[in-house]
Coordinates of C-alpha atoms in Angstrom, one line a residue:
M1 CA 238.5 318.8 164.6
P2 CA 239.4 315.9 162.4
E3 CA 239.1 316.2 158.6
R4 CA 235.8 315.1 157.2
R5 CA 236.1 311.7 155.3
T6 CA 234.8 311.7 151.8
V7 CA 233.0 309.1 149.9
A8 CA 232.0 308.7 146.2
L9 CA 229.2 306.2 145.1
V10 CA 229.5 304.6 141.6
T11 CA 226.4 303.1 140.7
L12 CA 225.8 300.5 137.9
G13 CA 222.7 298.5 136.8
C14 CA 219.1 299.5 137.1
A15 CA 216.9 302.0 138.7
R16 CA 216.5 299.9 141.8
N17 CA 220.3 300.2 142.3
E18 CA 220.0 303.9 142.0
V19 CA 217.5 304.1 144.8
D20 CA 219.9 301.8 146.9
S21 CA 222.8 304.1 146.3
E22 CA 220.8 307.2 147.4
E23 CA 219.8 305.3 150.6
L24 CA 223.5 304.7 151.3
A25 CA 224.3 308.3 150.5
G26 CA 221.7 309.4 153.1
R27 CA 223.0 307.1 155.7
L28 CA 226.6 308.2 155.1
E29 CA 225.8 311.9 155.2
A30 CA 223.6 311.6 158.3
D31 CA 226.7 310.1 159.9
G32 CA 229.2 312.9 158.9
W33 CA 230.6 311.8 155.6
E34 CA 231.1 314.3 152.8
L35 CA 229.7 313.0 149.5
V36 CA 231.5 313.8 146.3
E37 CA 230.8 313.1 142.7
D38 CA 234.3 312.1 141.4
A39 CA 235.9 308.9 142.9
S40 CA 239.2 310.4 142.6
D41 CA 238.4 313.0 145.1
A42 CA 237.1 310.5 147.7
D43 CA 238.9 308.7 150.5
V44 CA 236.8 305.6 149.7
A45 CA 234.9 304.7 146.4
V46 CA 231.9 302.6 147.0
V47 CA 230.8 300.7 143.9
N48 CA 227.2 299.6 143.7
T49 CA 227.5 296.5 141.4
C50 CA 225.1 294.8 139.2
G51 CA 224.9 290.9 139.3
F52 CA 222.2 290.4 136.7
V53 CA 223.8 289.2 133.6
D54 CA 227.4 288.5 132.3
A55 CA 227.8 291.8 130.7
A56 CA 226.6 293.6 133.8
K57 CA 229.0 291.6 136.0
K58 CA 231.9 292.6 133.6
D59 CA 230.9 296.2 133.8
S60 CA 231.0 296.0 137.7
V61 CA 234.4 294.5 137.8
D62 CA 235.7 296.9 135.4
A63 CA 234.4 299.7 137.5
L64 CA 236.0 298.3 140.6
L65 CA 239.4 298.0 138.9
E66 CA 239.1 301.5 137.5
A67 CA 238.5 302.8 141.1
N68 CA 241.5 300.7 142.3
D69 CA 243.8 302.4 139.9
L70 CA 243.0 305.6 141.6
K71 CA 244.7 304.6 144.7
D72 CA 248.0 305.0 143.0
H73 CA 247.2 308.7 141.7
G74 CA 245.0 310.5 144.0
R75 CA 243.3 310.7 147.2
T76 CA 241.4 307.3 147.1
Q77 CA 242.6 304.9 149.8
A78 CA 240.0 302.1 149.5
V79 CA 237.5 300.6 147.1
V80 CA 234.5 298.7 148.4
A81 CA 232.0 296.6 146.4
V82 CA 228.2 296.7 147.4
G83 CA 225.1 295.9 145.5
C84 CA 223.8 292.7 143.7
M85 CA 227.1 291.2 142.7
A86 CA 228.6 291.6 146.1
E87 CA 225.4 290.2 147.7
R88 CA 225.3 287.4 145.2
Y89 CA 229.0 286.2 145.3
G90 CA 230.3 287.7 148.4
K91 CA 233.6 285.7 149.4
E92 CA 234.0 284.3 146.1
L93 CA 234.1 287.9 144.5
A94 CA 236.5 289.0 147.3
E95 CA 238.9 286.0 146.4
A96 CA 238.7 286.7 142.7
L97 CA 239.2 290.4 143.0
P98 CA 241.6 291.2 145.7
E99 CA 241.7 294.7 144.6
A100 CA 238.6 295.4 146.4
D101 CA 239.2 296.4 150.0
G102 CA 235.9 295.2 151.2
V103 CA 232.9 293.2 149.7
L104 CA 229.8 294.1 151.7
G105 CA 226.2 292.6 151.3
F106 CA 222.8 294.1 152.0
D107 CA 223.0 293.1 155.7
D108 CA 226.0 295.8 156.1
Y109 CA 223.9 298.7 154.7
T110 CA 222.5 299.7 158.1
D111 CA 226.1 299.9 159.4
I112 CA 227.7 301.2 156.2
S113 CA 229.4 304.2 158.0
S114 CA 231.2 301.9 160.6
R115 CA 232.2 299.5 157.9
L116 CA 233.8 302.1 155.8
N117 CA 235.7 303.7 158.7
T118 CA 237.0 300.3 159.7
I119 CA 238.3 299.7 156.2
L120 CA 239.9 303.2 156.0
S121 CA 241.6 302.6 159.4
G122 CA 243.3 299.5 158.2
G123 CA 241.0 297.0 159.7
N124 CA 239.5 294.0 158.0
I125 CA 235.8 293.4 157.3
E126 CA 235.2 289.7 156.6
A127 CA 233.7 289.4 153.0
H128 CA 229.9 288.8 152.9
A129 CA 228.8 285.1 153.0
P130 CA 226.1 284.7 150.4
R131 CA 222.7 283.1 151.4
D132 CA 219.5 282.4 149.9
R133 CA 217.5 285.5 150.8
R134 CA 214.2 283.9 149.9
K135 CA 214.6 282.1 153.2
L136 CA 214.8 285.1 155.3
L137 CA 211.0 285.9 155.2
P138 CA 208.0 283.5 155.8
I139 CA 206.7 281.7 152.7
T140 CA 203.2 283.0 153.2
P141 CA 203.1 286.7 152.1
A142 CA 200.7 287.7 154.7
E143 CA 203.2 286.9 157.4
R144 CA 206.1 288.9 155.9
Q145 CA 205.4 292.5 157.0
A146 CA 205.6 291.4 160.7
A147 CA 208.9 289.5 160.1
A148 CA 210.6 292.1 157.9
A149 CA 211.8 294.4 160.9
G150 CA 215.0 292.3 161.2
T151 CA 215.7 291.9 157.5
A152 CA 217.8 294.2 155.4
L153 CA 215.6 295.6 152.6
P154 CA 217.6 298.1 150.6
G155 CA 215.6 301.2 149.6
H156 CA 213.0 300.6 152.3
A157 CA 214.7 302.7 155.0
Q158 CA 212.9 305.5 157.0
A159 CA 214.7 308.7 158.3
P160 CA 215.1 309.2 162.0
E161 CA 213.6 312.3 163.4
D162 CA 217.1 313.9 164.3
L163 CA 218.6 314.1 160.8
P164 CA 221.1 316.9 160.3
E165 CA 219.8 320.2 158.8
G166 CA 219.4 319.8 155.1
L167 CA 218.5 316.1 155.2
A168 CA 215.4 316.4 157.3
P169 CA 212.4 316.7 154.9
E170 CA 209.5 319.0 155.3
S171 CA 207.0 316.3 154.9
G172 CA 207.7 314.6 158.2
P173 CA 209.4 311.5 159.6
R174 CA 207.8 309.1 157.2
A175 CA 210.1 310.4 154.5
P176 CA 213.0 308.3 153.4
L177 CA 216.5 308.1 154.7
R178 CA 217.9 309.2 151.3
R179 CA 220.1 311.8 149.6
R180 CA 219.5 312.7 145.9
M181 CA 222.7 312.2 143.9
G182 CA 221.8 314.4 141.1
T183 CA 219.3 317.2 140.1
S184 CA 217.2 315.5 137.4
P185 CA 213.6 316.1 137.3
V186 CA 213.0 312.4 137.4
A187 CA 213.5 310.0 140.4
S188 CA 212.9 306.4 141.0
V189 CA 210.8 305.1 144.0
K190 CA 211.0 301.7 145.5
L191 CA 207.5 300.1 145.7
A192 CA 208.7 296.7 146.9
S193 CA 211.6 294.4 146.9
G194 CA 212.2 290.8 145.9
C195 CA 210.2 288.4 143.8
D196 CA 208.2 285.2 144.4
R197 CA 208.2 284.2 140.7
R198 CA 210.5 281.3 139.9
C199 CA 211.5 281.9 136.3
S200 CA 214.0 279.2 135.4
F201 CA 216.5 281.6 133.9
C202 CA 216.5 284.3 136.7
A203 CA 218.7 284.3 139.8
I204 CA 217.4 287.7 141.2
P205 CA 215.0 286.2 143.9
S206 CA 217.9 284.2 145.4
F207 CA 219.9 287.3 146.2
R208 CA 217.0 290.0 146.4
G209 CA 214.8 287.8 148.5
S210 CA 211.0 287.2 148.5
F211 CA 208.6 289.8 147.5
I212 CA 207.7 292.4 150.2
S213 CA 205.8 295.5 149.7
R214 CA 206.5 298.9 151.1
R215 CA 203.7 300.5 153.0
P216 CA 201.7 303.1 151.0
S217 CA 202.4 305.8 153.7
D218 CA 206.1 305.3 153.0
V219 CA 205.9 305.4 149.3
L220 CA 203.8 308.7 149.6
G221 CA 206.1 310.2 152.1
E222 CA 209.1 309.6 149.8
T223 CA 207.2 311.0 146.8
R224 CA 206.3 314.2 148.7
W225 CA 210.0 314.6 149.8
L226 CA 211.2 314.1 146.2
A227 CA 208.6 316.7 145.1
E228 CA 210.1 319.1 147.6
Q229 CA 213.4 318.4 146.0
G230 CA 212.1 319.5 142.6
V231 CA 211.3 316.1 141.1
K232 CA 208.5 316.2 138.6
E233 CA 208.4 312.6 137.6
I234 CA 208.6 309.5 139.7
M235 CA 209.1 306.0 138.4
L236 CA 207.8 303.2 140.6
V237 CA 210.3 300.3 140.6
S238 CA 210.6 296.9 142.1
E239 CA 211.2 293.3 140.8
N240 CA 207.4 293.0 140.1
N241 CA 205.2 295.9 140.6
T242 CA 201.9 293.9 139.6
S243 CA 202.2 292.0 142.9
Y244 CA 202.3 295.1 145.0
G245 CA 200.0 294.8 148.0
K246 CA 199.6 291.0 148.1
D247 CA 201.5 290.8 151.4
L248 CA 199.5 293.8 152.7
G249 CA 196.1 292.0 152.2
D250 CA 195.1 293.9 149.0
I251 CA 196.4 292.8 145.6
R252 CA 194.5 295.8 144.2
L253 CA 196.5 298.4 146.4
L254 CA 198.4 299.7 143.4
E255 CA 195.2 300.9 141.8
T256 CA 194.3 302.9 145.0
L257 CA 197.9 304.2 145.5
L258 CA 198.5 305.6 142.0
P259 CA 195.9 308.5 142.1
E260 CA 197.2 309.5 145.5
L261 CA 200.8 309.6 144.1
A262 CA 199.5 311.6 141.0
A263 CA 197.9 314.1 143.3
V264 CA 201.0 315.0 145.3
D265 CA 201.7 318.6 144.9
G266 CA 204.5 319.1 142.4
I267 CA 204.4 315.7 140.8
E268 CA 203.3 315.9 137.2
R269 CA 203.8 312.4 136.1
V270 CA 203.9 308.9 137.8
R271 CA 205.3 306.0 135.8
V272 CA 205.1 302.4 136.6
S273 CA 207.7 299.9 135.5
Y274 CA 208.3 296.1 135.8
L275 CA 204.8 294.7 135.0
Q276 CA 204.1 291.0 134.6
P277 CA 201.7 290.2 131.7
A278 CA 200.2 287.1 133.6
E279 CA 199.3 289.3 136.5
M280 CA 197.8 292.3 134.7
R281 CA 194.2 293.1 135.9
P282 CA 191.4 295.0 134.2
G283 CA 191.2 297.5 137.1
L284 CA 195.0 298.1 136.9
I285 CA 194.8 298.7 133.1
D286 CA 191.9 301.2 133.8
V287 CA 194.0 303.2 136.3
L288 CA 197.0 303.3 134.1
T289 CA 195.2 304.4 131.1
S290 CA 192.7 306.9 132.6
T291 CA 194.2 308.6 135.7
E292 CA 195.5 312.1 135.3
N293 CA 199.3 312.5 135.8
V294 CA 199.7 308.6 135.5
A295 CA 201.6 307.8 132.4
P296 CA 199.8 305.3 130.1
Y297 CA 202.9 303.3 130.0
F298 CA 203.5 299.4 130.0
D299 CA 206.8 297.9 130.9
L300 CA 205.5 294.4 130.3
S301 CA 207.9 291.4 130.9
F302 CA 207.0 289.1 128.0
Q303 CA 210.5 287.4 127.6
H304 CA 209.2 285.2 124.7
S305 CA 205.9 284.4 123.0
A306 CA 206.3 280.7 122.0
P307 CA 204.3 278.5 124.5
N308 CA 207.0 275.8 124.7
V309 CA 209.7 278.4 125.4
L310 CA 207.5 280.1 128.0
R311 CA 206.8 276.8 129.9
A312 CA 210.4 275.9 130.0
M313 CA 211.0 279.5 131.5
R314 CA 208.3 278.8 134.1
R315 CA 206.2 281.6 132.6
F316 CA 202.7 281.8 131.2
G317 CA 201.0 283.1 127.9
D318 CA 201.4 282.9 124.2
T319 CA 201.4 285.1 121.1
D320 CA 197.7 285.5 120.9
R321 CA 197.0 286.1 124.5
F322 CA 199.8 288.8 124.5
L323 CA 198.3 290.5 121.5
E324 CA 194.9 290.4 123.1
L325 CA 196.5 292.2 126.2
L326 CA 198.0 294.7 124.0
D327 CA 194.7 295.3 122.1
T328 CA 192.8 295.8 125.6
I329 CA 195.3 298.3 126.5
R330 CA 195.3 300.3 123.3
A331 CA 191.5 300.2 123.1
K332 CA 191.6 302.4 126.3
A333 CA 194.7 304.5 125.4
P334 CA 195.5 304.3 121.6
T335 CA 198.9 306.1 122.2
A336 CA 200.0 304.2 125.2
G337 CA 203.7 303.4 125.4
V338 CA 204.7 299.6 125.6
R339 CA 208.2 298.2 126.0
S340 CA 209.5 294.6 126.7
N341 CA 212.6 292.4 126.9
F342 CA 213.0 289.1 125.1
I343 CA 215.5 286.1 125.6
V344 CA 216.5 284.1 122.4
G345 CA 218.4 280.8 122.2
F346 CA 216.9 279.6 125.4
P347 CA 217.5 275.7 125.7
G348 CA 215.2 273.8 123.6
E349 CA 214.1 276.8 121.4
T350 CA 213.3 275.7 117.9
E351 CA 213.3 277.7 114.6
A352 CA 209.5 277.5 114.8
D353 CA 209.6 279.1 118.2
V354 CA 211.7 281.9 116.7
D355 CA 209.3 282.4 114.0
E356 CA 206.5 282.6 116.6
L357 CA 208.4 285.3 118.4
E358 CA 208.7 287.1 115.3
R359 CA 205.0 286.9 114.6
F360 CA 204.3 288.4 118.0
L361 CA 207.0 291.4 117.7
T362 CA 205.6 292.2 114.1
G363 CA 202.0 292.5 115.6
A364 CA 202.8 294.1 118.9
R365 CA 203.9 297.5 117.8
L366 CA 206.2 297.9 120.7
D367 CA 207.9 301.3 121.4
A368 CA 211.1 299.8 122.7
I369 CA 212.5 296.3 122.6
G370 CA 215.3 294.8 124.4
V371 CA 216.9 291.5 123.2
F372 CA 219.3 289.2 125.0
G373 CA 220.9 286.0 124.0
Y374 CA 220.4 283.2 126.6
S375 CA 223.3 282.3 128.8
D376 CA 223.6 280.2 131.9
E377 CA 223.1 282.0 135.3
D378 CA 224.7 280.4 138.4
G379 CA 222.2 278.6 140.5
T380 CA 219.2 278.8 138.1
E381 CA 217.1 275.8 137.0
A382 CA 217.8 276.6 133.3
A383 CA 221.5 276.2 133.9
T384 CA 220.8 272.4 134.6
Y385 CA 218.9 271.9 131.2
D386 CA 220.4 269.6 128.9
N387 CA 219.1 270.9 125.5
K388 CA 221.4 273.8 125.3
L389 CA 221.9 275.5 121.8
D390 CA 225.4 276.0 120.4
E391 CA 226.8 279.5 121.1
D392 CA 226.8 280.4 117.3
V393 CA 223.1 279.5 116.9
V394 CA 222.3 281.8 119.9
A395 CA 224.4 284.6 118.3
Q396 CA 222.6 284.1 115.0
R397 CA 219.2 284.3 116.5
L398 CA 220.2 287.3 118.6
A399 CA 221.4 289.2 115.6
R400 CA 218.2 288.2 113.6
I401 CA 215.7 289.3 116.3
S402 CA 217.8 292.4 117.3
Q403 CA 217.6 293.6 113.6
L404 CA 213.9 293.0 113.5
A405 CA 213.5 294.8 116.7
E406 CA 215.4 297.8 115.5
E407 CA 213.3 297.9 112.3
L408 CA 210.0 297.7 114.2
T409 CA 210.7 300.4 116.9
H410 CA 212.0 302.8 114.2
Q411 CA 208.6 302.0 112.4
R412 CA 206.7 302.5 115.7
A413 CA 208.3 306.0 116.0
D414 CA 207.3 306.8 112.6
E415 CA 203.8 306.1 113.5
R416 CA 203.9 308.8 116.2
V417 CA 204.6 311.6 113.7
G418 CA 201.7 314.0 114.2
E419 CA 200.9 313.0 117.8
T420 CA 200.8 315.6 120.6
L421 CA 202.8 314.7 123.6
R422 CA 203.3 316.0 127.2
V423 CA 207.1 316.2 127.2
L424 CA 209.2 316.7 130.3
V425 CA 212.1 318.7 129.6
E426 CA 215.4 317.0 131.1
S427 CA 218.2 319.0 129.6
V428 CA 218.9 322.3 127.9
D429 CA 222.4 323.2 126.7
D430 CA 224.1 324.9 123.8
E431 CA 225.4 321.7 122.2
D432 CA 222.3 319.4 122.2
G433 CA 219.6 321.8 122.4
A434 CA 216.6 320.8 124.6
V435 CA 215.9 317.2 125.2
G436 CA 213.0 315.5 127.1
R437 CA 210.7 312.5 127.3
G438 CA 207.1 311.7 126.5
A439 CA 204.8 309.6 128.6
H440 CA 205.5 306.5 126.4
Q441 CA 209.3 306.8 127.2
A442 CA 211.1 305.8 130.4
P443 CA 214.5 307.1 131.4
E444 CA 217.6 305.4 129.9
T445 CA 215.7 302.6 128.0
D446 CA 213.0 304.0 125.5
G447 CA 214.5 306.8 123.4
Q448 CA 214.0 310.5 123.9
V449 CA 212.4 313.6 122.4
V450 CA 214.5 316.3 120.8
F451 CA 213.0 319.9 120.4
T452 CA 213.5 321.8 117.2
S453 CA 214.1 324.9 119.4
S454 CA 215.1 325.3 123.0
Q455 CA 213.9 328.8 123.3
G456 CA 212.1 329.4 126.6
L457 CA 212.4 325.8 127.7
T458 CA 213.9 324.9 131.0
V459 CA 214.7 321.7 132.9
G460 CA 211.8 320.3 134.8
R461 CA 209.1 322.1 132.6
M462 CA 206.2 319.9 131.3
V463 CA 205.1 321.1 127.8
E464 CA 202.8 320.2 125.0
A465 CA 204.7 319.3 121.8
K466 CA 203.8 317.9 118.4
V467 CA 205.9 315.1 116.8
V468 CA 207.3 316.3 113.5
G469 CA 210.0 313.8 112.7
T470 CA 212.1 310.9 113.9
E471 CA 215.7 310.1 114.3
G472 CA 215.7 306.3 114.9
V473 CA 213.6 305.7 118.0
D474 CA 213.9 309.4 119.1
L475 CA 211.2 311.8 118.2
V476 CA 211.6 315.4 117.0
V477 CA 209.2 317.8 118.3
E478 CA 207.9 321.5 118.0
C479 CA 206.8 323.0 121.2
L480 CA 203.2 324.1 121.2
E481 CA 203.3 326.5 124.1
E482 CA 204.6 330.1 124.3
A483 CA 208.2 330.4 125.4
G484 CA 207.3 332.6 128.4
R485 CA 204.4 330.3 129.8

């Protein structure tokens, strides 16, 4: 019997990429591959790249080069690039990075096993040829579901009924073709793919495609399967969750789906990410702030608050409207968590615009703030604008707003001293003690909760805890439950 081939998946970028990697892992294991954690122990290292901003692209290239170095020292025979950067640049990436033995696009995912076998056998797989994925589905959202059967949609795959033992879920054939690559009590679930918005700075729709929702039964099936794997919190991810259901004939479908997900046996928290302020609906705010086991958490994509900058970005809103939205949310859930990202130094941005952004940030009381300096992205409208700012001006504004953001988020953490939180314990060890997250904190991005004592705490347990102090944006808490409970 031939030796089983091994593969390691190295994932960079956002939670959407993590879901895609677990789908690839499911496909490969179903076809007989052995998944290993360390790339040095694998015949082939598959690097799931990020193509969003320059820093992420650099990290992806560095990861590919690091994996390539293993070919001189260990078992690794091939390095393959997949993911957003591979999809976006394809042949261009292959030419610029000959160290990669293959550059595969999303269309290769369904045949990922045969592609890797060909590469390991010394064959050549022609590098992916990029194309505008917005053109693969009909312009009209209502027509997309019927046309999606022949379109690659990473993270949307369903498992066949004849999966090997250990992969087939108890919850039936509607569960995903997915293999978990860790033991965290938290997992992301794809709600949709693509985006119909045309923000002038963003290239994502061109390589992720037009917006298309997953069917509620698929999302529910995957959530049940994850609960069977021990997951306690799911985070719904897509490029724009507020658009969910528009191609299924019901723009309010998320309001219906959330209570069903929250009622899945074993799931103790449902979190929704990637919300567009211009698409927030009163009914959605009500469900997010009043449904048991749904986190009152708002990951709102503001990007800026000065009207002139927002219009140039092809976005909507202003400082006062954004503050009114936050007031509406907090009137229903005073301790709701809110985070957002912002771009400074956008073409045409003035000092008055930066002052307006400062006014918004000061009044917004956000729990987490990401700040980025503008840079041109290939193929975007903003890259063609004439009124670009000097790099040193962008850098100065980035430093100014970043410092303000740090001060404000530390202040917001201090405001939470005395609050009682439901904390999901995510790690317990001798060195760091017990660490978890409250409802206002998403994985990786929003800080964490540190327990004063880890006695009786176990990973995956949800406990009541009181905030007694802060460490920057992190909260220090005392558990309010008995250790043996």
